[in-house]
């Protein structure tokens, strides 16, 4: 379906707009020109056996961007979106750990900021929450030059110090956070 637009990459006017996918694609060069297109109209298509299906994606009125699928899972935990729920849960976990370590509020806030960065970079996927929280707290301790050691966090959470060290180094490297070194013992963690 041509829409009368021109491709910014190749100049072709052969643009396919698909409301079901919510995107516009140049059929000559394959460039995606728009995605997550939001329309204010409802369209239906006829399916097998005379059934009808709505075309498009559902976007809630209080959404902060992006789209969600139909169903009960588009809101979690009392109306919060998934990302907000994850951030709130992380703040609680980091605050609890920070309180046990007697960290000041600035260190806790810094650790929460590191968690947001890790979440945005998809560094939390496939890792236990407790390990990511601990790594963010330790990143905060290192950047703020507190006297806390990784073993202190490991003892409080009853987690393996080596696993925490690997998670800490992975986050520090991936987020390009320059932290003061403590000693040569961290070279053992570099094998991930």
CSV table of C-alpha atoms in Angstrom, one decimal:
chain,number,residue,atom,x,y,z
A,1,UNK,CA,0.0,0.0,0.0
A,2,UNK,CA,1.7,3.2,-1.2
A,3,UNK,CA,1.1,6.3,1.0
A,4,UNK,CA,2.5,9.1,-1.2
A,5,UNK,CA,5.6,9.7,1.0
A,6,UNK,CA,9.2,9.5,-0.1
A,7,UNK,CA,12.0,7.3,1.4
A,8,UNK,CA,14.7,9.5,3.1
A,9,UNK,CA,17.3,6.9,2.2
A,10,UNK,CA,16.7,6.0,-1.5
A,11,UNK,CA,14.0,8.6,-2.6
A,12,UNK,CA,11.5,5.9,-3.6
A,13,UNK,CA,7.8,6.6,-3.2
A,14,UNK,CA,7.0,2.9,-2.7
A,15,UNK,CA,6.2,3.1,1.0
A,16,UNK,CA,4.1,0.4,2.7
A,17,UNK,CA,2.2,1.5,5.8
A,18,UNK,CA,0.9,-1.4,7.9
A,19,UNK,CA,-1.5,-0.3,10.7
A,20,UNK,CA,-1.5,-3.8,12.2
A,21,UNK,CA,2.3,-3.6,12.8
A,22,UNK,CA,2.2,0.2,13.3
A,23,UNK,CA,5.1,0.9,10.9
A,24,UNK,CA,6.0,2.4,7.5
A,25,UNK,CA,8.6,0.5,5.4
A,26,UNK,CA,10.2,1.4,2.0
A,27,UNK,CA,9.6,-1.6,-0.2
A,28,UNK,CA,12.7,-0.8,-2.4
A,29,UNK,CA,15.5,-0.5,0.2
A,30,UNK,CA,13.8,-2.0,3.2
A,31,UNK,CA,14.3,0.9,5.5
A,32,UNK,CA,11.8,1.3,8.4
A,33,UNK,CA,10.7,4.9,8.1
A,34,UNK,CA,8.3,5.0,11.1
A,35,UNK,CA,7.4,2.5,13.8
A,36,UNK,CA,4.9,2.6,16.6
A,37,UNK,CA,2.5,4.7,14.6
A,38,UNK,CA,-0.4,5.7,16.7
A,39,UNK,CA,-3.8,6.3,15.0
A,40,UNK,CA,-7.0,7.6,16.5
A,41,UNK,CA,-9.3,5.3,14.4
A,42,UNK,CA,-10.3,1.7,14.9
A,43,UNK,CA,-10.1,-0.6,11.9
A,44,UNK,CA,-11.3,-4.2,11.7
A,45,UNK,CA,-10.3,-7.0,9.4
A,46,UNK,CA,-12.3,-10.1,8.6
A,47,UNK,CA,-10.7,-13.3,9.8
A,48,UNK,CA,-11.3,-17.0,9.1
A,49,UNK,CA,-14.9,-18.2,9.5
A,50,UNK,CA,-16.3,-14.6,9.4
A,51,UNK,CA,-14.7,-13.5,12.6
A,52,UNK,CA,-13.4,-9.9,12.9
A,53,UNK,CA,-10.2,-8.7,14.5
A,54,UNK,CA,-9.2,-5.2,15.5
A,55,UNK,CA,-6.1,-3.9,13.7
A,56,UNK,CA,-3.4,-2.0,15.6
A,57,UNK,CA,-2.0,-1.9,19.1
A,58,UNK,CA,-3.5,-0.8,22.3
A,59,UNK,CA,-2.0,2.3,24.0
A,60,UNK,CA,-3.4,3.2,27.4
A,61,UNK,CA,-4.3,6.8,28.1
A,62,UNK,CA,-1.8,7.2,30.9
A,63,UNK,CA,1.0,5.5,29.0
A,64,UNK,CA,4.4,7.2,29.0
A,65,UNK,CA,5.3,6.0,25.5
A,66,UNK,CA,5.5,2.7,23.7
A,67,UNK,CA,2.6,0.4,23.2
A,68,UNK,CA,1.3,-2.6,25.0
A,69,UNK,CA,-0.7,-5.6,24.0
A,70,UNK,CA,-4.3,-6.3,24.8
A,71,UNK,CA,-4.9,-8.3,27.9
A,72,UNK,CA,-4.7,-8.2,31.6
A,73,UNK,CA,-0.9,-7.9,31.7
A,74,UNK,CA,-0.6,-4.3,30.4
A,75,UNK,CA,-0.8,-3.0,34.0
A,76,UNK,CA,1.0,-4.5,36.9
A,77,UNK,CA,0.8,-3.9,40.6
A,78,UNK,CA,-2.1,-1.5,41.1
A,79,UNK,CA,-2.0,0.4,37.8
A,80,UNK,CA,1.7,0.8,37.4
A,81,UNK,CA,3.3,0.0,34.1
A,82,UNK,CA,5.9,-2.7,34.1
A,83,UNK,CA,9.0,-0.4,34.0
A,84,UNK,CA,7.6,1.7,36.8
A,85,UNK,CA,6.9,-1.4,38.8
A,86,UNK,CA,10.5,-2.7,38.2
A,87,UNK,CA,12.0,0.7,39.2
A,88,UNK,CA,9.9,0.9,42.4
A,89,UNK,CA,10.8,-2.7,43.4
A,90,UNK,CA,14.5,-1.9,42.7
A,91,UNK,CA,14.4,1.3,44.8
A,92,UNK,CA,12.9,-0.7,47.7
A,93,UNK,CA,15.5,-3.4,47.4
A,94,UNK,CA,18.4,-1.0,47.1
A,95,UNK,CA,17.1,1.2,50.0
A,96,UNK,CA,16.7,-1.9,52.2
A,97,UNK,CA,20.3,-2.9,51.4
A,98,UNK,CA,21.6,0.6,51.8
A,99,UNK,CA,19.9,0.9,55.2
A,100,UNK,CA,21.5,-2.4,56.4
A,101,UNK,CA,24.9,-1.0,55.2
A,102,UNK,CA,24.2,2.4,56.9
A,103,UNK,CA,24.6,4.2,53.6
A,104,UNK,CA,23.5,7.9,53.2
A,105,UNK,CA,20.6,8.8,51.0
A,106,UNK,CA,22.9,10.2,48.3
A,107,UNK,CA,24.6,6.7,47.9
A,108,UNK,CA,21.2,5.0,47.7
A,109,UNK,CA,20.0,7.5,45.1
A,110,UNK,CA,23.2,7.0,43.1
A,111,UNK,CA,22.7,3.2,43.2
A,112,UNK,CA,19.1,3.6,42.0
A,113,UNK,CA,20.4,5.7,39.1
A,114,UNK,CA,22.9,3.0,38.2
A,115,UNK,CA,20.0,0.5,38.2
A,116,UNK,CA,18.0,2.7,35.8
A,117,UNK,CA,21.0,2.8,33.5
A,118,UNK,CA,21.4,-1.0,33.7
A,119,UNK,CA,17.7,-1.5,33.1
A,120,UNK,CA,17.8,0.8,30.0
A,121,UNK,CA,20.7,-1.1,28.6
A,122,UNK,CA,19.0,-4.5,29.2
A,123,UNK,CA,21.8,-5.5,31.6
A,124,UNK,CA,19.3,-6.7,34.2
A,125,UNK,CA,18.0,-9.5,32.0
A,126,UNK,CA,19.1,-13.0,33.0
A,127,UNK,CA,20.5,-11.8,36.3
A,128,UNK,CA,19.0,-12.2,39.7
A,129,UNK,CA,17.6,-8.9,41.1
A,130,UNK,CA,19.5,-9.3,44.3
A,131,UNK,CA,22.8,-9.4,42.4
A,132,UNK,CA,22.0,-6.4,40.3
A,133,UNK,CA,20.9,-4.4,43.3
A,134,UNK,CA,24.1,-5.4,45.1
A,135,UNK,CA,26.2,-4.5,42.1
A,136,UNK,CA,24.6,-1.1,41.8
A,137,UNK,CA,25.0,-0.4,45.6
A,138,UNK,CA,28.7,-1.4,45.3
A,139,UNK,CA,29.2,0.8,42.2
A,140,UNK,CA,27.7,3.6,44.3
A,141,UNK,CA,30.1,2.8,47.2
A,142,UNK,CA,33.1,2.8,44.9
A,143,UNK,CA,32.2,6.0,43.1
A,144,UNK,CA,31.4,7.8,46.4
A,145,UNK,CA,34.6,6.3,48.0
A,146,UNK,CA,32.9,4.8,51.0
A,147,UNK,CA,34.7,2.2,53.1
A,148,UNK,CA,32.3,-0.6,52.2
A,149,UNK,CA,33.7,-3.7,50.5
A,150,UNK,CA,32.1,-6.2,48.3
A,151,UNK,CA,32.4,-8.8,51.0
A,152,UNK,CA,30.3,-6.6,53.3
A,153,UNK,CA,27.4,-6.6,50.8
A,154,UNK,CA,27.9,-10.3,50.2
A,155,UNK,CA,27.6,-11.0,54.0
A,156,UNK,CA,24.5,-8.9,54.3
A,157,UNK,CA,22.7,-10.6,51.4
A,158,UNK,CA,24.2,-14.1,52.0
A,159,UNK,CA,25.3,-14.2,48.4
A,160,UNK,CA,28.5,-15.5,46.7
A,161,UNK,CA,31.1,-12.8,46.6
A,162,UNK,CA,32.5,-14.0,43.3
A,163,UNK,CA,29.1,-13.9,41.6
A,164,UNK,CA,28.5,-10.3,42.9
A,165,UNK,CA,32.0,-9.3,41.7
A,166,UNK,CA,31.3,-10.6,38.2
A,167,UNK,CA,28.0,-8.8,38.1
A,168,UNK,CA,29.6,-5.6,39.4
A,169,UNK,CA,32.4,-5.7,36.8
A,170,UNK,CA,30.0,-6.4,34.0
A,171,UNK,CA,27.8,-3.4,34.9
A,172,UNK,CA,30.8,-1.1,35.4
A,173,UNK,CA,32.3,-2.1,32.0
A,174,UNK,CA,29.0,-2.0,30.1
A,175,UNK,CA,27.9,1.3,31.6
A,176,UNK,CA,31.4,2.8,31.1
A,177,UNK,CA,31.6,3.8,34.8
A,178,UNK,CA,35.1,4.5,35.9
A,179,UNK,CA,35.5,3.3,39.4
A,180,UNK,CA,38.6,3.5,41.6
A,181,UNK,CA,40.3,0.1,42.0
A,182,UNK,CA,40.5,-1.6,45.3
A,183,UNK,CA,43.2,-4.2,44.5
A,184,UNK,CA,44.3,-6.7,42.0
A,185,UNK,CA,41.9,-9.3,43.3
A,186,UNK,CA,39.2,-8.1,40.9
A,187,UNK,CA,41.1,-9.4,37.9
A,188,UNK,CA,39.8,-12.8,38.9
A,189,UNK,CA,36.3,-11.6,38.2
A,190,UNK,CA,37.0,-10.5,34.6
A,191,UNK,CA,36.4,-14.0,33.3
A,192,UNK,CA,32.7,-13.8,32.7
